[in-house]
Amino acid sequence: MGGTSSENGTASPSPELSRDLGAFAVFTTATGTMIGAGIFILPGIAAEGAGPGAALSFLFAGIIAGLAALSVCELATAMPKAGGPYYFVSRAMGPLLGTIVGLGAWLALVLKGAFALVGLGQYVFHFSPVPILLTAAVGGVLLVLVNLLGTRATGILQNVVVLGLLFILGIFVVRGLFEVNTATLRPLLPFGWEGVITTTGMVFISYLGIVKAASVAEEVENPGRNLPLGILTSVALVTLLYVLTMVIVTGVLPMSEIISATAPLADAGTVFLGVAGGILVGIAGILATVSTGNAAILSSSRYPFAMARDALMTPWISQIHGRFQTPSRSIVVTGGLMISLALLLDVEGLAKLGGVFGMLVFSLVNVSVLVLRWTAPRWYAPSFRVPLYPLIPLLGAAAALAPIPQLGLVSQLSAIGFIGLGILWYQWRRRIESAGGPTIQPEYGLMDKIQEIREIQALEEKRKVLAAAPESVASEVNVVAEIARGMPNKHLLLLAAALARKHDARLDAVVVTEVPYQSPLESSGEDLNADWVAKLRGRMQSFEVPFDFHHILARDRAHAICALARPGTRAILLDWHDEFRPIRLRGSYVDRVMRRSPTRVGVLKYRGHRQYDRILVATAGSPYASAEVQIGDALAQMTGARLTLLMVLPDGASPGRQEQARAYLRRLGRITDSDPELEIVMGSNIPEEILRAGVEHDLIILGATRQLTLRNAFSGHLVGPIADEIAERAAGSVLVVRDPGPTGRISSRARRWFTRVLTGAVGTRSPESVVSPGTPPEPEAVIETFPRNGPG
């Protein structure tokens, strides 16, 4: 992984992107680009080129896209990195072809955006006689401004638009299938199969959403499952919708009306949905074209950033605006080119050029799977593999290139010229490298990979089985410690190392850099201070536990931290440098981590003690959670500190209750390795008693609760009022620990309430239910049987 480095390394870890996207996000990302402008604009052009057989053109284009999608899924699960096809091809066949693919994918999205702007003008013209090109230019400028200003809501709006379009098209298809006149579908192939193949190349621009989905692979959670599920579902659904929609359009409208229509879907919708239905479909067309144009501008910025990381793109274009935190130069360049192409080329020209570049990219993606399967590098371990290998990648590569000869001389010369431009760009960047610039990555070329394939084939002739056993990765059992950039973090790392040693686990030290939603993640990764990183490495090595060091770029700090938890994660430890007060914590990333984490969470408030000589684990009369005791015991074992287990009982506690508490503490002490001191304190004010005992200790460890109070119910704050006050007022350091889900105190609380109901003592309260510090327990408090089962 990009941000992990060995414990013996000295360099700062490279940034990683937070994995925030699930299968639905991948689906909407791919579908949002594919379901947009293509189906609303292309029916007229497709019908002119292939007649009713245009539905077959959409089907063939979908099959080509589906074959490429299988390869994309394999590559993305092996290399879940930003940059999509550029990253795949460059790692498979070197930076030269990577440059061609990166520029090709970028330009394909720009052409798709220009195509969408012209389509926007057509659908606006359907409602009002505003010049099409004027609408395209104004719409392009507005989209550029929206992306320059940046807003998190644009992503949410994109998903809403996608779902809305799917809903409207669903109605269109379900209702329209019953109105198809089969007579208008004959002859099916008026221009023969040549017309179908040519039209396939034109409509292929509609399927470039796969490129966009692959470009965010580094941000996908569980990519082995979510990427194939999201991408393949999207391709299948979009292809089905396109084919059925084309059948309906050519089955309800005369061919002459389809060809001359500026908004063919709206016209077809009017036939069987009425005027209101036609207007609804027309509005959907406007939304689709705006959505596609916005998605094209938004996604195209990822390619300059991905290429800049490998020194294949000038860093000038990837700089971030100081005020708006958006890639302003990339947005302006992309938007300006998009508007220019929309004004210079017609819809058919844009579709052909975009389709050519898209097919070149898809073909090389399929070839990349062949190369990587042949060379089998040790890092190539995809969790999804293309079925029927090598037939599917070979067929996909050939099928993607097949329509290009039918797209006309201009498109073919443009493709050749573009390839030449990519080669010249690569050579220019190589000259900058030879003059002392950054090293181009990866540091191998196509000929190197071809030679490697030849060597492997020679080895296969001498061996029946080529040993390809992957090296085992680090243990699945780990402890995660989120450390603050530039801070010593000594005591947090000591705490994490102690817990890791206790569980024979690996320590994952993590620095999270939060990036605004409007800025590409990979653009904001500043290198960590090398001296600081070296000191931390030296400190972690002194603890003698296996460790990794990560730097993660994230939209949501809390989500990024929680995403690090696996089934074998023993704890997530955080350092809180602000005041430990409810008003500060409520709604903070620490609060969100404690609520969302699937594993236990510890929050340390360090107050300057040089070492831990005495550690206090305290509880307010209830059984300890296993987390507090395990962490306290582990830290005491590692540091040699004296561990004290403290239980506070109310003044009115009976001798039986006190004896139960003593017996519990004795049993608890026997299962620890630190031979702890056991103390019971009688007092009416639980926080005061714990604070008084904590004066002589360097660290107080408390368990966070989910007490059923109005305060916690409305704030969602999970630390609890007693822990709040102790952590805020304690002179020494404080560690608040919370196990995932209900801590068990809610269930014990319910048991006590049920017992009081059965005994007729509903009006009494247990000492644990004290909410306001200083409020004495009610004198008639019921003494409950102490739970026999100790901590796990």
PDB file of C-alpha atoms in Angstrom, residues 41 154 326 659-660 733:
ATOM      1  CA  ILE A  41     -28.838  13.137 -27.487  1.00  0.00           C
ATOM      2  CA  THR A 154     -22.490  18.607  -5.750  1.00  0.00           C
ATOM      3  CA  THR A 326     -10.125  23.453  -5.679  1.00  0.00           C
ATOM      4  CA  GLU A 659     -17.973  -7.649  50.184  1.00  0.00           C
ATOM      5  CA  GLN A 660     -19.290  -8.375  46.728  1.00  0.00           C
ATOM      6  CA  SER A 733      -3.461  12.231  32.093  1.00  0.00           C
TER       7      SER A 733
END
